[in-house]
PDB file of C-alpha atoms in Angstrom:
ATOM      1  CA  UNK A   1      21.508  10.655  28.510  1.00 44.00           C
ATOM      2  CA  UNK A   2      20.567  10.393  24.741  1.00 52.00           C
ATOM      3  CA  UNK A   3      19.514  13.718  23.232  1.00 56.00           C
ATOM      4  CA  UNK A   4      16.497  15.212  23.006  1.00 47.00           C
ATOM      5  CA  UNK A   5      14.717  13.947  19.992  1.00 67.00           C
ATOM      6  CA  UNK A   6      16.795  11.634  19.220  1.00 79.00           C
ATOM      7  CA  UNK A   7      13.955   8.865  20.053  1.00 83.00           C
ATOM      8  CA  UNK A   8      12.049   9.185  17.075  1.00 86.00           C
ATOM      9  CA  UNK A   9      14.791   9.797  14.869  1.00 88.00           C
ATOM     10  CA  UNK A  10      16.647   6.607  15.924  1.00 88.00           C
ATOM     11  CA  UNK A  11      13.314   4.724  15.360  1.00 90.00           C
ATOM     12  CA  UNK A  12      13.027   5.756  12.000  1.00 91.00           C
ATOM     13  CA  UNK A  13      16.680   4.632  11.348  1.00 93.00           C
ATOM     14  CA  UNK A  14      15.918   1.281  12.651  1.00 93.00           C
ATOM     15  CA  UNK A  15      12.970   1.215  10.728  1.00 93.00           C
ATOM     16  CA  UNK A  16      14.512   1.743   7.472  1.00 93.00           C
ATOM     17  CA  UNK A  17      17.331  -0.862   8.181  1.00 93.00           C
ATOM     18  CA  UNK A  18      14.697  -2.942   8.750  1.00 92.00           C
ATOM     19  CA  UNK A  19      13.229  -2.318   5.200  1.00 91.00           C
ATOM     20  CA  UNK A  20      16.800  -2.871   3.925  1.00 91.00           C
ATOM     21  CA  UNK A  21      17.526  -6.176   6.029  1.00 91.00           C
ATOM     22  CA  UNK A  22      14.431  -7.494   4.457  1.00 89.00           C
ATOM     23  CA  UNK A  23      15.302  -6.611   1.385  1.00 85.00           C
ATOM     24  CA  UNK A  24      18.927  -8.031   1.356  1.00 85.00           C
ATOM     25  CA  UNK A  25      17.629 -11.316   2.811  1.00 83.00           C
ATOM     26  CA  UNK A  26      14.240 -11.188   0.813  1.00 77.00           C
ATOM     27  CA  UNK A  27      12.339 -12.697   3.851  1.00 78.00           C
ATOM     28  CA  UNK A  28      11.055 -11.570   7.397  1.00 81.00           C
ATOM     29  CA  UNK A  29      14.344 -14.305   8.702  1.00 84.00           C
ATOM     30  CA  UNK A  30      16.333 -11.271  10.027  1.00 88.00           C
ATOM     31  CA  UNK A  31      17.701 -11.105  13.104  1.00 90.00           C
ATOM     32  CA  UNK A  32      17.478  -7.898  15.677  1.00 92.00           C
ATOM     33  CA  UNK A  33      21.437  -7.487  15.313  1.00 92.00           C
ATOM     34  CA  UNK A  34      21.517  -7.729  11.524  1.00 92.00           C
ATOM     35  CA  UNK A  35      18.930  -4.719  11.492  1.00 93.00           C
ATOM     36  CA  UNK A  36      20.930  -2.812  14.135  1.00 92.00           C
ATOM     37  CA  UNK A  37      24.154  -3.546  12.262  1.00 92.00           C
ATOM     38  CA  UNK A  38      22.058  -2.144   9.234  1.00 92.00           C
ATOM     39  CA  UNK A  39      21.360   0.875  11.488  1.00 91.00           C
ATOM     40  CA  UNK A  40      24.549   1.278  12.883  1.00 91.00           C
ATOM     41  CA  UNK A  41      23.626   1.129  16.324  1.00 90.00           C
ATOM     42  CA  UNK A  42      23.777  -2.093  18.427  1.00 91.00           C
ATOM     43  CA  UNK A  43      21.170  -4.897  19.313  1.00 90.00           C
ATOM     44  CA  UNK A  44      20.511  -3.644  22.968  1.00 93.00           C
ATOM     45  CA  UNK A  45      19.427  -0.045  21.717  1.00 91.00           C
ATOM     46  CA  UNK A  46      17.282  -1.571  19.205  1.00 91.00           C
ATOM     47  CA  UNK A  47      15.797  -3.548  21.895  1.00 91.00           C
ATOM     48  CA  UNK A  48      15.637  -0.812  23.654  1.00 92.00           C
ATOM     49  CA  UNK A  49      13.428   0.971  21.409  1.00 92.00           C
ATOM     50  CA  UNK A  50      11.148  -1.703  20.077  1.00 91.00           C
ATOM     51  CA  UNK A  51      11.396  -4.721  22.621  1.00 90.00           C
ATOM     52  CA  UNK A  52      11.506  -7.434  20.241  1.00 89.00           C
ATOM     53  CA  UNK A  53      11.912  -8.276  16.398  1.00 89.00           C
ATOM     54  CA  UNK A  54       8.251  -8.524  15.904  1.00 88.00           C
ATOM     55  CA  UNK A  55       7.041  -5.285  17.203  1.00 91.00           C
ATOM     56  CA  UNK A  56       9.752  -3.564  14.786  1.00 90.00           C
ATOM     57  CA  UNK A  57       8.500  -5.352  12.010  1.00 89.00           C
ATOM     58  CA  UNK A  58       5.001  -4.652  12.689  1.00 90.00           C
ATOM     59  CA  UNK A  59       6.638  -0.913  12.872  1.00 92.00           C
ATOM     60  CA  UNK A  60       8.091  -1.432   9.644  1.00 91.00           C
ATOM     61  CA  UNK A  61       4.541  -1.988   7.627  1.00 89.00           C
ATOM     62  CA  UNK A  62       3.151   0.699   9.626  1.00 92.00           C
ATOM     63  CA  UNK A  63       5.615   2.825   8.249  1.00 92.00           C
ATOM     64  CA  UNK A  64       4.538   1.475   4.530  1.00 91.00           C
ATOM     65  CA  UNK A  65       0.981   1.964   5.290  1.00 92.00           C
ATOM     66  CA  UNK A  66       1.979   5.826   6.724  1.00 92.00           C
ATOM     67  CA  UNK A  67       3.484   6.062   3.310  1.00 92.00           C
ATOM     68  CA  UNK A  68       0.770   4.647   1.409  1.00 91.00           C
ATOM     69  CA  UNK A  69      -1.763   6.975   3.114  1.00 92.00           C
ATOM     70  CA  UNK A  70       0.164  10.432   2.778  1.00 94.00           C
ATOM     71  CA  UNK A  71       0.351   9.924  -1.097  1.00 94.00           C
ATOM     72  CA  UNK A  72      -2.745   8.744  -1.890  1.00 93.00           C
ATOM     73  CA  UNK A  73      -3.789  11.926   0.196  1.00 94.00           C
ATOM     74  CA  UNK A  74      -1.400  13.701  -2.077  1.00 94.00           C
ATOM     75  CA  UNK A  75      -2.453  12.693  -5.413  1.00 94.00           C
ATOM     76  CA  UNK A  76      -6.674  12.645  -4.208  1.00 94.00           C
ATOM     77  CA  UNK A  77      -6.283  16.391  -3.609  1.00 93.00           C
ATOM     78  CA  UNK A  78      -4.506  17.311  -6.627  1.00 92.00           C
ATOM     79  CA  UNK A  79      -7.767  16.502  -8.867  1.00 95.00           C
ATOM     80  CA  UNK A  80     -11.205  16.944  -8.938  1.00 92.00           C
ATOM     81  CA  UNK A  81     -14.166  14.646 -10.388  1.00 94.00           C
ATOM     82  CA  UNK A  82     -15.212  11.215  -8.957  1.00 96.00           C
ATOM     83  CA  UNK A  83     -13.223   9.926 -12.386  1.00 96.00           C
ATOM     84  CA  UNK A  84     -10.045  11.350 -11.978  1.00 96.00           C
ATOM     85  CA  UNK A  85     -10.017  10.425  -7.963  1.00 96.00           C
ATOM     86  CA  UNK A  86      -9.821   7.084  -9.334  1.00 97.00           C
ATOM     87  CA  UNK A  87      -6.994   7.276 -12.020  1.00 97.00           C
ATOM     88  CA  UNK A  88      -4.958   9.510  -8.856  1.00 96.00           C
ATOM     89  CA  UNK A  89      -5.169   6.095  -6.630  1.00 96.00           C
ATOM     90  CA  UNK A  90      -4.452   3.471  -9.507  1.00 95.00           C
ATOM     91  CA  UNK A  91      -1.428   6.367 -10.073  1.00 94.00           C
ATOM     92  CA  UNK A  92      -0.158   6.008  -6.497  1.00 94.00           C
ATOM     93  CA  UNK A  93      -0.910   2.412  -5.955  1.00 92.00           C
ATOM     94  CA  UNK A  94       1.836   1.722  -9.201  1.00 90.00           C
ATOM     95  CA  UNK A  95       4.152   4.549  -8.163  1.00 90.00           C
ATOM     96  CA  UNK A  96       7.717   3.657  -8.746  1.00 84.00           C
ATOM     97  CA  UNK A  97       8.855   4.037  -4.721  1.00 84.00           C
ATOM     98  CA  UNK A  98       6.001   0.983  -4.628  1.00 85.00           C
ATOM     99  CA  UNK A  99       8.770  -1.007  -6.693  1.00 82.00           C
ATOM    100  CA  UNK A 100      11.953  -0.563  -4.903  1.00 83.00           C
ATOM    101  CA  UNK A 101      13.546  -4.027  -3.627  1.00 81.00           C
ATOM    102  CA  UNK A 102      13.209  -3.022  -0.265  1.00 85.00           C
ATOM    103  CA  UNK A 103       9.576  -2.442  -0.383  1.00 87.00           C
ATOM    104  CA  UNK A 104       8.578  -5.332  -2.590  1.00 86.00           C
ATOM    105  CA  UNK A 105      10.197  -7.632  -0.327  1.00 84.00           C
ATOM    106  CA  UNK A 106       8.389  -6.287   2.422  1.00 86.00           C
ATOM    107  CA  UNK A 107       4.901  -6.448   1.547  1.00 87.00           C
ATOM    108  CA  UNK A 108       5.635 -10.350   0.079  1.00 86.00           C
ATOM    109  CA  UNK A 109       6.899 -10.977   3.283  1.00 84.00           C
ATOM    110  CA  UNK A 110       4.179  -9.502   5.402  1.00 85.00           C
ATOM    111  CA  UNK A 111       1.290 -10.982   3.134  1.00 86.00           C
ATOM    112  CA  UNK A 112       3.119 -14.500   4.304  1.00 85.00           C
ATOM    113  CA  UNK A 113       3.562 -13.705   7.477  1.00 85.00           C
ATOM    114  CA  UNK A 114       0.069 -12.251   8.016  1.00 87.00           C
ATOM    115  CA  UNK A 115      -0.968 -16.067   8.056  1.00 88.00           C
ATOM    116  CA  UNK A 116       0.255 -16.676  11.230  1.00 87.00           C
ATOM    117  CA  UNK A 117       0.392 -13.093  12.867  1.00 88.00           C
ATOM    118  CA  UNK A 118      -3.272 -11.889  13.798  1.00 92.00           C
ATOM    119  CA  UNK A 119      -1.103  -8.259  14.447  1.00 91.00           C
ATOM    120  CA  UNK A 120       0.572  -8.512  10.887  1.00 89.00           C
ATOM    121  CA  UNK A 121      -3.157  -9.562   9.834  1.00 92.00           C
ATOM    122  CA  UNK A 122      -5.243  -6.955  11.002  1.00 93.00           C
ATOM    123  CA  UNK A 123      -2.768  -4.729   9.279  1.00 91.00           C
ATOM    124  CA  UNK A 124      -3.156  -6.021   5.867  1.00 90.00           C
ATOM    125  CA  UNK A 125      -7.194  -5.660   6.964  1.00 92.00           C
ATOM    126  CA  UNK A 126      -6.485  -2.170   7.215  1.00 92.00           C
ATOM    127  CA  UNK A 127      -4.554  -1.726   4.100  1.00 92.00           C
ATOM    128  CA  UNK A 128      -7.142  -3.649   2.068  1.00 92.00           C
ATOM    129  CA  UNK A 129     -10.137  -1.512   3.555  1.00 93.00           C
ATOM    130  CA  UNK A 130      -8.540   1.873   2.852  1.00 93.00           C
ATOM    131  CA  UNK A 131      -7.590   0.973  -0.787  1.00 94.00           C
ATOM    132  CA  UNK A 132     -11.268   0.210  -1.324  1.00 95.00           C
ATOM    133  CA  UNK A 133     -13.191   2.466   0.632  1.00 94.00           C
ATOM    134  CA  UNK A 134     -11.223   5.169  -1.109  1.00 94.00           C
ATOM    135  CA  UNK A 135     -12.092   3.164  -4.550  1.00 96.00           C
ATOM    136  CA  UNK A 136     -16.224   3.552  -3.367  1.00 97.00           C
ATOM    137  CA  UNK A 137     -15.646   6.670  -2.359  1.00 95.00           C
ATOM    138  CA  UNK A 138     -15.502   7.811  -6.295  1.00 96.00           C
ATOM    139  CA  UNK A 139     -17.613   5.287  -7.620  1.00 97.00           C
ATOM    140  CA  UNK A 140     -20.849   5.947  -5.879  1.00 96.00           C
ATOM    141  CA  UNK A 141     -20.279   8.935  -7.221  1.00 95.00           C
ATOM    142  CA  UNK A 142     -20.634   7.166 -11.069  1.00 96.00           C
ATOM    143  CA  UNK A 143     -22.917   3.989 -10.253  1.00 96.00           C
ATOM    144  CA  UNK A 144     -25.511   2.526  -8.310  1.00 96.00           C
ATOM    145  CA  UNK A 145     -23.674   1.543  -4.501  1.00 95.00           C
ATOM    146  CA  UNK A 146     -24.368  -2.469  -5.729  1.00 96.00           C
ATOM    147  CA  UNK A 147     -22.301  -1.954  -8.533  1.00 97.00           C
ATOM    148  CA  UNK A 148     -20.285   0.463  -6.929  1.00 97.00           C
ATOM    149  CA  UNK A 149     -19.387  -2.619  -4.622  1.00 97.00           C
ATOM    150  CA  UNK A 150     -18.663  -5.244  -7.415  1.00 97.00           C
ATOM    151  CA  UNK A 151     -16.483  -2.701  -9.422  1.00 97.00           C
ATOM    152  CA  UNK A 152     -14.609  -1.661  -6.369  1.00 97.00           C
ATOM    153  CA  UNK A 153     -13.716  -5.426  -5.441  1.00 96.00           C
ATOM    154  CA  UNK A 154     -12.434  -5.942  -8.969  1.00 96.00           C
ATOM    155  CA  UNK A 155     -10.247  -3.288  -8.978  1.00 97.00           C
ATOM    156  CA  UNK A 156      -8.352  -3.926  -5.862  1.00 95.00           C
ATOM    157  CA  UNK A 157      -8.273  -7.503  -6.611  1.00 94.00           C
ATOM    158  CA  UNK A 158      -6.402  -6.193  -9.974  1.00 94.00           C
ATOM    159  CA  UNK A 159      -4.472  -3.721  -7.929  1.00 93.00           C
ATOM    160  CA  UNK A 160      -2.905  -6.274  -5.626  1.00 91.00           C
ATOM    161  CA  UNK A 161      -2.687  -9.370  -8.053  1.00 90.00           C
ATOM    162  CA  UNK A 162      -0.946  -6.968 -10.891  1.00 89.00           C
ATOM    163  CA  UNK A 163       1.314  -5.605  -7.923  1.00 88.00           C
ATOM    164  CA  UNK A 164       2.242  -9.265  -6.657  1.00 86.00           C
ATOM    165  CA  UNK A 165       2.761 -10.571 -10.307  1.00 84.00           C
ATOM    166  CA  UNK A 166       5.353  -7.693 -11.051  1.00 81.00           C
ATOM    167  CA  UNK A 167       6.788  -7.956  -8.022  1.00 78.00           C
ATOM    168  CA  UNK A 168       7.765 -11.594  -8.514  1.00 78.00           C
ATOM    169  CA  UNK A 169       8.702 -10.481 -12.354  1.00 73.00           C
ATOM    170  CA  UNK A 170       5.808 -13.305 -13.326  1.00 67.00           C
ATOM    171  CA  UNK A 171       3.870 -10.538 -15.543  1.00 63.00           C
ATOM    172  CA  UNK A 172       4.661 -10.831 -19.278  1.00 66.00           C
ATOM    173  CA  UNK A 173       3.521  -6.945 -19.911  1.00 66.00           C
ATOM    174  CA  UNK A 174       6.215  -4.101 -17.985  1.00 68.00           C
ATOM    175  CA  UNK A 175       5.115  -2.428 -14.923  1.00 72.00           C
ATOM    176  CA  UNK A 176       3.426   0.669 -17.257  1.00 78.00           C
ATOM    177  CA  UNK A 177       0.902  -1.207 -18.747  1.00 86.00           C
ATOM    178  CA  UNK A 178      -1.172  -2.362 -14.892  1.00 88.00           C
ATOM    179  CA  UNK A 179      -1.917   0.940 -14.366  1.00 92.00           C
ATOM    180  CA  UNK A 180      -3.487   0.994 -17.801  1.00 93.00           C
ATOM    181  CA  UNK A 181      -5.253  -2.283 -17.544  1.00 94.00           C
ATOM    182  CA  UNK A 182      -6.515  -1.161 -14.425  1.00 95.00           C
ATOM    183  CA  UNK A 183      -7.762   2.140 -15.929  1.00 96.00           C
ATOM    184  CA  UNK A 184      -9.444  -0.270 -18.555  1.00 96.00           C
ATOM    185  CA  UNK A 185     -11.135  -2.020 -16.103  1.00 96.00           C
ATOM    186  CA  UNK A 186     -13.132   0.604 -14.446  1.00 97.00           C
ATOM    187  CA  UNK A 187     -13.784   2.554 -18.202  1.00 96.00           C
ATOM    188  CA  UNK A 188     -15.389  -0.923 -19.126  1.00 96.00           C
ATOM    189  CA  UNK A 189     -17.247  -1.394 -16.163  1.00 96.00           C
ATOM    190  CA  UNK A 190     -18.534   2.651 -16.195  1.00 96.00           C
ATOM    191  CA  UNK A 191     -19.648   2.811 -19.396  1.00 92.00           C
ATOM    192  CA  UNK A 192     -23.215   1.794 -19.243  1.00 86.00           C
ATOM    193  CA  UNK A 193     -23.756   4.017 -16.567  1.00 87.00           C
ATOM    194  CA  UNK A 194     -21.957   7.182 -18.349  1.00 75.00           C
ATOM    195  CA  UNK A 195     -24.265   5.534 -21.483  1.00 70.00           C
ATOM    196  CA  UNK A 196     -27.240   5.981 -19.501  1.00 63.00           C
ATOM    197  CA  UNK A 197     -26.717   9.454 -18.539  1.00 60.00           C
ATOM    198  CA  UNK A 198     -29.763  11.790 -20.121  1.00 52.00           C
ATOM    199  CA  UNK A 199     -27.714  14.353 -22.351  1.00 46.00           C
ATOM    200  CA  UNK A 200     -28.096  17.777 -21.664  1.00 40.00           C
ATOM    201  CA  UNK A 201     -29.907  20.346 -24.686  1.00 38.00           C
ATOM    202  CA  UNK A 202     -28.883  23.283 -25.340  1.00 37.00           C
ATOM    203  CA  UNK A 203     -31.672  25.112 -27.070  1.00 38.00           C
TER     204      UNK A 203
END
């Protein structure tokens, strides 16, 4: 009889082998016993735990959207000011655990594989709608909810396309400079509205 707690410990393991398979081979084409051999456990137990390859991999993004979640949680309640909110998820979108091999194979491989999986799809929904509901959180705090809108679309598209072109080592610019294009982005975009502000007099 396997220990008490030793359930959800276990899972984790396999989940992080699975991160590391992925990695190694650069591609979801990993088998249930190189991930258990990864884990140091066998096939069966994996099995066991998950049932099949796919529900461990849909696991495995889980896990990176888990992750995702608890840090931008993190950095949001660390500052104050619609502003700042902002910079704190550009911050945690560009982290440097975002960039480990394990991790950027993963999310290439699920954005593929979310063309055929409606599970791995609705996943990457989920993702997508997070990152820019907690964009329009903070800007209808600075602009109209129309422009709020147009600037929050913009700035995940730059989020994801900057992540995806220095994942695949295709940008020209190192990985410090997207957050700062991305910070760029939204203080171009703001500034008629901060313009338009009515100045305060002290008399």
């Amino acid at each position: 009889m396997p220990k008490l707690g030793m359930e959800p410990l276990r899972k984790k393991a396999l989940v992080d082998a699975a991160l590391r398979a992925i990695g190694h081979h650069g591609s979801l084409n990993v088998t249930m016993s190189d991930i258990a051999r990864e884990a140091g456990v066998s096939a069966a137990l994996a099995h066991h735990y998950f049932g099949s390859k796919q529900q461990l991999l849909l696991e495995t993004i889980r896990s990176l959207l888990r992750e995702l979640r608890r840090d931008a949680i993190a950095a949001l309640a660390h500052v104050s000011g619609p502003r700042a909110r902002l910079s704190a998820i550009v911050r945690v979108s560009f982290q440097s655990d975002q960039f480990t091999n394990e991790t950027v194979a993963a999310w290439l491989a699920f954005y593929v594989e979310a063309q055929r999986s409606e599970e791995m799809r609705r996943l990457l929904v989920i993702y997508n709608r997070r990152l820019r509901s907690n964009i329009m959180d903070s800007l209808n705090r600075l602009c109209p909810p129309d422009d709020a809108a147009r600037i929050a679309e913009g700035a995940a598209a730059l989020i994801d396309g900057l992540y995806i072109r220095h994942s695949l080592q295709a940008a020209p610019l190192g990985i410090s400079a997207a957050p700062m294009l991305v910070e760029n982005y939204f203080d171009t975009q703001l500034k008629s509205f901060v313009d338009a502000k009515p100045s305060i007099r002290i008399l």
